CSV table of C-alpha atoms and ligand atoms in Angstrom, one decimal:
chain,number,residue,atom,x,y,z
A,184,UNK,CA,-54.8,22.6,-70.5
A,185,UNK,CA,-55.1,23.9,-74.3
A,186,UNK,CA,-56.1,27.5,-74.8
A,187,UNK,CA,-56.9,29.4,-77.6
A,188,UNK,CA,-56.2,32.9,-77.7
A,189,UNK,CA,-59.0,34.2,-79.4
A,190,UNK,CA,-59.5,37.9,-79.3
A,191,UNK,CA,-61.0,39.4,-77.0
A,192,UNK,CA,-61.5,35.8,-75.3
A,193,UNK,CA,-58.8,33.1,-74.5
A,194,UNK,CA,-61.2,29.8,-74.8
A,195,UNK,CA,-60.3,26.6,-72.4
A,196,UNK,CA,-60.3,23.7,-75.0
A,197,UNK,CA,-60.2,21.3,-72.5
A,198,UNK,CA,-64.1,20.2,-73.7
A,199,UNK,CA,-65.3,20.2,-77.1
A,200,UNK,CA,-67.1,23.6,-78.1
A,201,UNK,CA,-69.7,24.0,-80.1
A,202,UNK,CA,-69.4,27.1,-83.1
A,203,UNK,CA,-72.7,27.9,-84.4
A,204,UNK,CA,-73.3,28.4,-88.4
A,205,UNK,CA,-75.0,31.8,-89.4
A,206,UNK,CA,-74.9,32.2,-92.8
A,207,UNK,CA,-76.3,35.5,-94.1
A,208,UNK,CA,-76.5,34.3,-97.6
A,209,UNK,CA,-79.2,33.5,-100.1
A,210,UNK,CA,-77.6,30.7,-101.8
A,211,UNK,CA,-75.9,28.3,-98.9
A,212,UNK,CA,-76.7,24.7,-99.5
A,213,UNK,CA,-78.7,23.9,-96.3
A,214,UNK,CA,-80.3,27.5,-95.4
A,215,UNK,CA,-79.8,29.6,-97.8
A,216,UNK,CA,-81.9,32.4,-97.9
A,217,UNK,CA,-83.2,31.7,-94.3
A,218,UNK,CA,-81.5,34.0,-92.4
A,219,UNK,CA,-80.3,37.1,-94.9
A,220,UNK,CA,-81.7,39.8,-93.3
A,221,UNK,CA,-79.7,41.5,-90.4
A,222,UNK,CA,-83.0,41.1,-87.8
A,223,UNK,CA,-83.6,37.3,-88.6
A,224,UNK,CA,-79.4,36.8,-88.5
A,225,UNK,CA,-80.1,38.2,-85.0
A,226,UNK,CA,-82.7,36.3,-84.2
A,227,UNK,CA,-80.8,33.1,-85.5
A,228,UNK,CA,-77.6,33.9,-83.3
A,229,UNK,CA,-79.7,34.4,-80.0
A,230,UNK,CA,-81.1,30.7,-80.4
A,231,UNK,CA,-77.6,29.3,-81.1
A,232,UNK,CA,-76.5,31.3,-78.4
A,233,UNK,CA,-79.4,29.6,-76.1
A,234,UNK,CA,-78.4,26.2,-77.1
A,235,UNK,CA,-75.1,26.7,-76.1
A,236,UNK,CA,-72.8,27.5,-79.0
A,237,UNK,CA,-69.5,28.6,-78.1
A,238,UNK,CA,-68.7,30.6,-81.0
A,239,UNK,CA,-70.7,32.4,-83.5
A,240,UNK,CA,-69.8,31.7,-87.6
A,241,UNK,CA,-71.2,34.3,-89.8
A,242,UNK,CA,-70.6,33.7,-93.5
A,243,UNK,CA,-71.4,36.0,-96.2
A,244,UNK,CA,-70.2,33.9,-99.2
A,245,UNK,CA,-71.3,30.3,-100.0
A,246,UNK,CA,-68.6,27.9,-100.6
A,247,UNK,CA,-70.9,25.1,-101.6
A,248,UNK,CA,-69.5,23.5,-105.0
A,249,UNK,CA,-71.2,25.5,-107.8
A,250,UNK,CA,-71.5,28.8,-105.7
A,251,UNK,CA,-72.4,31.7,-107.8
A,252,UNK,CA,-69.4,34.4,-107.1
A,253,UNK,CA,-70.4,37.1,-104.7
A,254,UNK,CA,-68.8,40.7,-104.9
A,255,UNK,CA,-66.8,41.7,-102.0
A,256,UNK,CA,-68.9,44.5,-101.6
A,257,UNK,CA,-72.0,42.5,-101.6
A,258,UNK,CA,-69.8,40.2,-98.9
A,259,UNK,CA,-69.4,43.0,-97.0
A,260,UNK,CA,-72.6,44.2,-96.9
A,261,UNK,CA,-73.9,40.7,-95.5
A,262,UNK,CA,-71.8,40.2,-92.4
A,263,UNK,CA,-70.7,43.6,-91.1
A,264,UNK,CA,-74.0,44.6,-90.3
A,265,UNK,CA,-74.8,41.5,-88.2
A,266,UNK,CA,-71.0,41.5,-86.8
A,267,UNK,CA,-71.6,45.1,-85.5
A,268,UNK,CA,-74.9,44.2,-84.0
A,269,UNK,CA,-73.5,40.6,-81.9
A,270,UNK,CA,-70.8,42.4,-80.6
A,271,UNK,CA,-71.9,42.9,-77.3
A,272,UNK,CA,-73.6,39.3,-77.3
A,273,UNK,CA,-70.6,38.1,-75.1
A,274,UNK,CA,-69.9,34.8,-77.2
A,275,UNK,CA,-66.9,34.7,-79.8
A,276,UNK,CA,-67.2,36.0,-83.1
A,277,UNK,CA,-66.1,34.1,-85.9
A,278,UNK,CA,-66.3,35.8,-90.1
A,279,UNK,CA,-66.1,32.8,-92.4
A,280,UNK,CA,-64.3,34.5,-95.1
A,281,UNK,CA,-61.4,33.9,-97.9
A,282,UNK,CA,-61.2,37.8,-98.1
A,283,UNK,CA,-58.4,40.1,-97.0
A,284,UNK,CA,-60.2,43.1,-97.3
A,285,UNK,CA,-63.4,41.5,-95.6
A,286,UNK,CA,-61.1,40.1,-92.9
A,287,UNK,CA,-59.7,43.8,-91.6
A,288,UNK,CA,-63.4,45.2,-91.6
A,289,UNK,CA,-64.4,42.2,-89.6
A,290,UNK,CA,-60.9,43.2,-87.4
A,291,UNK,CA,-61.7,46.8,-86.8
A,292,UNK,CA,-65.2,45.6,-85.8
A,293,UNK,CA,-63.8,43.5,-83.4
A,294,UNK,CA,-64.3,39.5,-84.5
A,295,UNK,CA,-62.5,37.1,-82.2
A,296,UNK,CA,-61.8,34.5,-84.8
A,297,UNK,CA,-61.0,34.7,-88.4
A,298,UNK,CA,-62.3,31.1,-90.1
A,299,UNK,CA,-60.9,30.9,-93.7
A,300,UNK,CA,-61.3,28.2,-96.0
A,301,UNK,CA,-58.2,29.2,-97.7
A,302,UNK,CA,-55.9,29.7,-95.2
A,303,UNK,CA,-55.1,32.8,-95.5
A,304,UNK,CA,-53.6,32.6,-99.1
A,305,UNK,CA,-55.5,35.8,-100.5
A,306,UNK,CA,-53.5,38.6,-101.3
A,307,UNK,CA,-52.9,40.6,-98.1
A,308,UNK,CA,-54.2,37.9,-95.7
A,309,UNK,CA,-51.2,37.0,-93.7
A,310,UNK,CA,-50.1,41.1,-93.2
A,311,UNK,CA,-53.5,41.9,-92.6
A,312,UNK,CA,-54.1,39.2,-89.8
A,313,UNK,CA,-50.9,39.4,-88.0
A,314,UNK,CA,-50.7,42.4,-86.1
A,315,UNK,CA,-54.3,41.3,-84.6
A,316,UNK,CA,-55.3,39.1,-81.6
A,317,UNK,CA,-58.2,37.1,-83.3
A,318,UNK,CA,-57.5,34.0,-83.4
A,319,UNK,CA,-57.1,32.0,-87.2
A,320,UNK,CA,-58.7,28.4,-88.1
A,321,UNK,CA,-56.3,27.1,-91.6
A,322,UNK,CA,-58.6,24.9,-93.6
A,323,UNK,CA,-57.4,23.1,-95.8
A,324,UNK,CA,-59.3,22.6,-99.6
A,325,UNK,CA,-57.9,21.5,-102.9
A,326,UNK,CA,-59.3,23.6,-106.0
A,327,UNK,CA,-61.8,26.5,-105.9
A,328,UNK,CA,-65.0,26.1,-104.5
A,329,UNK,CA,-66.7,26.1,-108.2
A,330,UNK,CA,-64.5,23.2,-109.7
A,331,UNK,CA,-63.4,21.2,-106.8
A,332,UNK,CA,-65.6,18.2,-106.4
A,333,UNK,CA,-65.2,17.8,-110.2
A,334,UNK,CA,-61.6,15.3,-109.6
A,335,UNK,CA,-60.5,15.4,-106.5
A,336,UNK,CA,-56.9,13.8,-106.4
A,337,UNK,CA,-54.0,13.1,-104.1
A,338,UNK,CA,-50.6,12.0,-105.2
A,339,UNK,CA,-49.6,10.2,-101.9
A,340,UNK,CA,-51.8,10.1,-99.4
A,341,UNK,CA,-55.0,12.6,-98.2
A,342,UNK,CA,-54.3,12.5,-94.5
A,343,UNK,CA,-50.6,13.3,-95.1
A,344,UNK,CA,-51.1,15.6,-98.2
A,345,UNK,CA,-53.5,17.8,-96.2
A,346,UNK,CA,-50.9,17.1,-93.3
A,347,UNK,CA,-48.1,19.0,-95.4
A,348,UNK,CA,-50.5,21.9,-96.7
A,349,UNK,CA,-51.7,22.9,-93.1
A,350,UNK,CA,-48.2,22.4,-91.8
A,351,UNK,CA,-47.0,24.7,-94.6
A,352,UNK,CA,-49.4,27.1,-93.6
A,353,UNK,CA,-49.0,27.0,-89.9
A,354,UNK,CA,-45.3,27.8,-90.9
A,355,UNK,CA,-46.6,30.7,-93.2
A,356,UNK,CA,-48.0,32.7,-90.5
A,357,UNK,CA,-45.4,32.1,-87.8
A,358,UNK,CA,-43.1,33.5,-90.1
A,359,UNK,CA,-45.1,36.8,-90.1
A,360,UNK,CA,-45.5,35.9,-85.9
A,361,UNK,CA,-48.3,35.0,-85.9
A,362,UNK,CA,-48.5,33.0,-82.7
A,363,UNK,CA,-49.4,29.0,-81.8
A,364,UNK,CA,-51.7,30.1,-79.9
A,365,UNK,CA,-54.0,31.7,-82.3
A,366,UNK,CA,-54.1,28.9,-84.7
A,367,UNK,CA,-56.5,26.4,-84.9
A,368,UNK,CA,-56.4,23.7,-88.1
A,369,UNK,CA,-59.2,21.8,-90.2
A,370,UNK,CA,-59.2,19.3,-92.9
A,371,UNK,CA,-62.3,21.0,-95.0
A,372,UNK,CA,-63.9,17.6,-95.5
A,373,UNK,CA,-65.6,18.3,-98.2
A,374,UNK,CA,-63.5,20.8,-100.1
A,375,UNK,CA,-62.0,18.9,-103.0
A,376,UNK,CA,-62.7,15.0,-101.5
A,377,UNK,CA,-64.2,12.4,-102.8
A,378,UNK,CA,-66.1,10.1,-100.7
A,379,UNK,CA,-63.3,8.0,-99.6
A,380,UNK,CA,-60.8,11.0,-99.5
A,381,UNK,CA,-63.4,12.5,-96.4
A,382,UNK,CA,-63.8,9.1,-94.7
A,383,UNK,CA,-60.0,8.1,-94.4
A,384,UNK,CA,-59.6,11.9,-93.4
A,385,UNK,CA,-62.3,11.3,-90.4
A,386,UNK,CA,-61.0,8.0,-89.3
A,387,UNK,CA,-57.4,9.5,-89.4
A,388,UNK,CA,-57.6,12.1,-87.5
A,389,UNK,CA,-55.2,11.2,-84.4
A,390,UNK,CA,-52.8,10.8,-87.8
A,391,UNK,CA,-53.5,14.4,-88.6
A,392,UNK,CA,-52.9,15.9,-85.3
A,393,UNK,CA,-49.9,14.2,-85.0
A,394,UNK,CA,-48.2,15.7,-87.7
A,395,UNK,CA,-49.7,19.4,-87.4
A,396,UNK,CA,-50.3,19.5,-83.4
A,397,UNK,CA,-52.6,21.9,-83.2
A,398,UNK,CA,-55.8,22.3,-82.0
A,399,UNK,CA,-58.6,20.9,-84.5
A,400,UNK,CA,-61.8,22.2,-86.1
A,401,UNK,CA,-64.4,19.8,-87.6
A,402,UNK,CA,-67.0,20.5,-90.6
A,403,UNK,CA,-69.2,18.1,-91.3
A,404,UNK,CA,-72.1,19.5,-90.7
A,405,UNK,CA,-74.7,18.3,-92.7
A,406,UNK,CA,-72.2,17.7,-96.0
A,407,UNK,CA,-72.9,15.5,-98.9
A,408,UNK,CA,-70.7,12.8,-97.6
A,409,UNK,CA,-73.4,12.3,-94.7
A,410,UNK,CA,-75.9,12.2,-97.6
A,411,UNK,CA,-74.3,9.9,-100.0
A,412,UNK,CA,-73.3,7.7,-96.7
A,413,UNK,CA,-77.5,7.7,-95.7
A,414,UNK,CA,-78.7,7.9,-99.0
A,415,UNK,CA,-80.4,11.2,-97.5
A,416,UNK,CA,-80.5,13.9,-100.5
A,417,UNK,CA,-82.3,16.6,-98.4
A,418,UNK,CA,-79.5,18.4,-96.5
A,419,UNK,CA,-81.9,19.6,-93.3
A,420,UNK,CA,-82.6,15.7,-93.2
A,421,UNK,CA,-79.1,15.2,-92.1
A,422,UNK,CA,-79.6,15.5,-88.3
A,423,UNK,CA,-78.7,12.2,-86.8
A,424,UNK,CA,-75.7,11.6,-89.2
A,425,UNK,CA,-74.2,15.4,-88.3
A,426,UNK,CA,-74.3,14.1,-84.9
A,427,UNK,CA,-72.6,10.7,-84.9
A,428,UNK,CA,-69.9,12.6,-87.5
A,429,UNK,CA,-69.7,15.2,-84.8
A,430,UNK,CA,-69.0,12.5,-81.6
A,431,UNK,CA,-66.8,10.7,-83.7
A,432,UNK,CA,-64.6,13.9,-84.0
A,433,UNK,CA,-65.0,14.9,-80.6
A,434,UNK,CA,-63.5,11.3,-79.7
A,435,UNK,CA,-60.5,11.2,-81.6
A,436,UNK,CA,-59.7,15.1,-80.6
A,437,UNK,CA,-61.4,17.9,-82.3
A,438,UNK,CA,-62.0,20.8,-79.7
A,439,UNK,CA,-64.1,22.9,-82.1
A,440,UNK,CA,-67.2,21.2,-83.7
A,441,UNK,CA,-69.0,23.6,-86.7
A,442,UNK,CA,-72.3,22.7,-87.1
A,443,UNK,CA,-75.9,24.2,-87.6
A,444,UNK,CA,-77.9,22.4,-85.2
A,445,UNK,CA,-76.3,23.5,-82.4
A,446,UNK,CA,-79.0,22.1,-79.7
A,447,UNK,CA,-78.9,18.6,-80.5
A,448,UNK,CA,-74.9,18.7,-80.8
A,449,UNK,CA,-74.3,20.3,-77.1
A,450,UNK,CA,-76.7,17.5,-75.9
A,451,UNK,CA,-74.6,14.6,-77.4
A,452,UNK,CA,-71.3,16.6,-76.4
A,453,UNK,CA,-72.3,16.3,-72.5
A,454,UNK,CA,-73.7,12.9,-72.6
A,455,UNK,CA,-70.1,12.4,-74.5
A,456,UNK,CA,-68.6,14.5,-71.7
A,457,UNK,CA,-70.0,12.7,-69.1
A,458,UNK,CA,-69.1,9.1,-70.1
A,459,UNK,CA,-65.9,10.4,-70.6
A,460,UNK,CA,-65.3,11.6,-66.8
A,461,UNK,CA,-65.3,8.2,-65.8
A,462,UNK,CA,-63.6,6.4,-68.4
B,663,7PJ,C1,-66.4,24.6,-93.5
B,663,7PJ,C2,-66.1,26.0,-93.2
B,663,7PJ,C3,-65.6,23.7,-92.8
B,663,7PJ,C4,-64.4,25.5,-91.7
B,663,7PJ,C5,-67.7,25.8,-94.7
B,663,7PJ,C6,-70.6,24.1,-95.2
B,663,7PJ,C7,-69.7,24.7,-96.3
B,663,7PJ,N1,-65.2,26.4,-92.4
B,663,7PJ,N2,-67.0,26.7,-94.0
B,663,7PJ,N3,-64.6,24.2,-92.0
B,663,7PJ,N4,-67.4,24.5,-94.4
B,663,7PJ,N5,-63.5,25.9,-90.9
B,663,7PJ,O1,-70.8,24.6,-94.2
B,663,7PJ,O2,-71.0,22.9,-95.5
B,663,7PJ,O3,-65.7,22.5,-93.0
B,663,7PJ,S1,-69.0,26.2,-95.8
């Protein structure tokens, strides 16, 4: 059986769990704005929490294409005071952050899992990180966030190009030891892909695991792909096609599903879960 050490947690990744977006941010694509106060983040968290998310993903900086840049104070400002306030709440706490300095605040607070959409490349990260127990989820993007859905572009081939970079990466932070067991990889579907680029990714997966065997993390909660795919511009409007993207992942192995509607997720997981038991 796979386990993640994670913290203050080691999680049993023998079922797909469910991590709950919070984003404490006025500007993130899908619900920005809607949860930016520390008392509504609470509130938010509690109903994930009900609906059975695993971990808990709070994000202080939008990393939607186009973001506006946000100062690292102004970072900080966002998610330590909701980290401090969920630490007792018993599920694992994830900081969605590219920041070195962000991610030893979140540390000495306690957060279980550092998610970073760059890896760990910042300045500092890898030092910072190492001598922790959280747990680390490598994402892979191409570009920054502002300029990366401009030309996305991949010499050889995505699956095996993102294959290298998270391999590289992996190999980065063991040779600061940080364990196997903390490390968790994601494509970033999304994250400097075209359209094409995020759906050979998705039906590649088994590829990608393959060649970086790790345990996998899955994004695609309500992303533009899903929109251009249904023709759906309004990101909440995204429900059932977050849901098929997520069973498809679950099926050909992600452990860790990110999502924002957390409820109707953990249903389709057990029914998934259930089928699956007498396959
Ligand atoms: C991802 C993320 C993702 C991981 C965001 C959004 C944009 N972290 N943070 N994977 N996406 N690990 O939620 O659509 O795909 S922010």
């Amino acid at each position: 059986m796979q386990i993640l050490n994670c913290g203050r947690h080691q999680l049993s990744l023998s079922h797909p769990l469910v991590m709950g977006i919070l984003n404490v941010t006025p500007d993130s694509f899908s619900d920005g704005g809607v949860y930016c106060k520390p008392d509504q983040a609470l509130q938010q968290a509690e109903r994930l929490l009900q609906a059975g998310a695993a971990i808990l993903d709070i994000g202080g900086e939008s990393t939607r294409p186009n973001a506006a840049p946000v100062s690292i104070q102004e970072e900080m400002d966002r998610v330590l005071p909701v980290l401090e306030a969920l630490q007792g709440c018993g599920a694992v706490l994830s900081v969605d952050t590219r920041r070195t300095v962000v991610m030893q605040a979140a540390l000495a607070i306690g957060v279980d899992l550092i998610n970073d959409v760059s890896a760990l490349e910042d300045e500092g990260a890898l030092a910072t990180v190492a001598p922790h127990s959280a747990a680390i989820c490598l994402m892979h993007k191409q570009g920054n966030p502002d300029t990366m859905q401009r030309a996305p572009h991949y010499d050889r081939d995505v699956v095996l190009d993102v294959a290298d970079y998270l391999q590289q990466r992996v190999n980065a932070c063991e040779s600061v030891g940080i364990a196997r067991e903390r490390l968790l990889i994601d494509p970033g579907f999304g994250f400097g892909k075209t359209l094409a680029h995020n759906l050979r990714l998705l039906a590649q997966l088994p590829l990608l695991t393959e060649c970086v065997p790790l345990p996998l993390l899955v994004g695609l909660s309500r992303k533009s792909m899903l929109g251009q795919i249904c023709d759906e511009p309004v990101a909440t409007e995204r429900l059932g096609a977050s849901v098929a993207a997520a069973l498809w992942s679950v099926q050909y192995g992600a452990k860790i599903i990110r999502v924002h509607d957390v409820k109707a997720t953990v249903q389709a997981l057990k029914v998934w879960q259930a089928v699956t038991e007498y396959a």
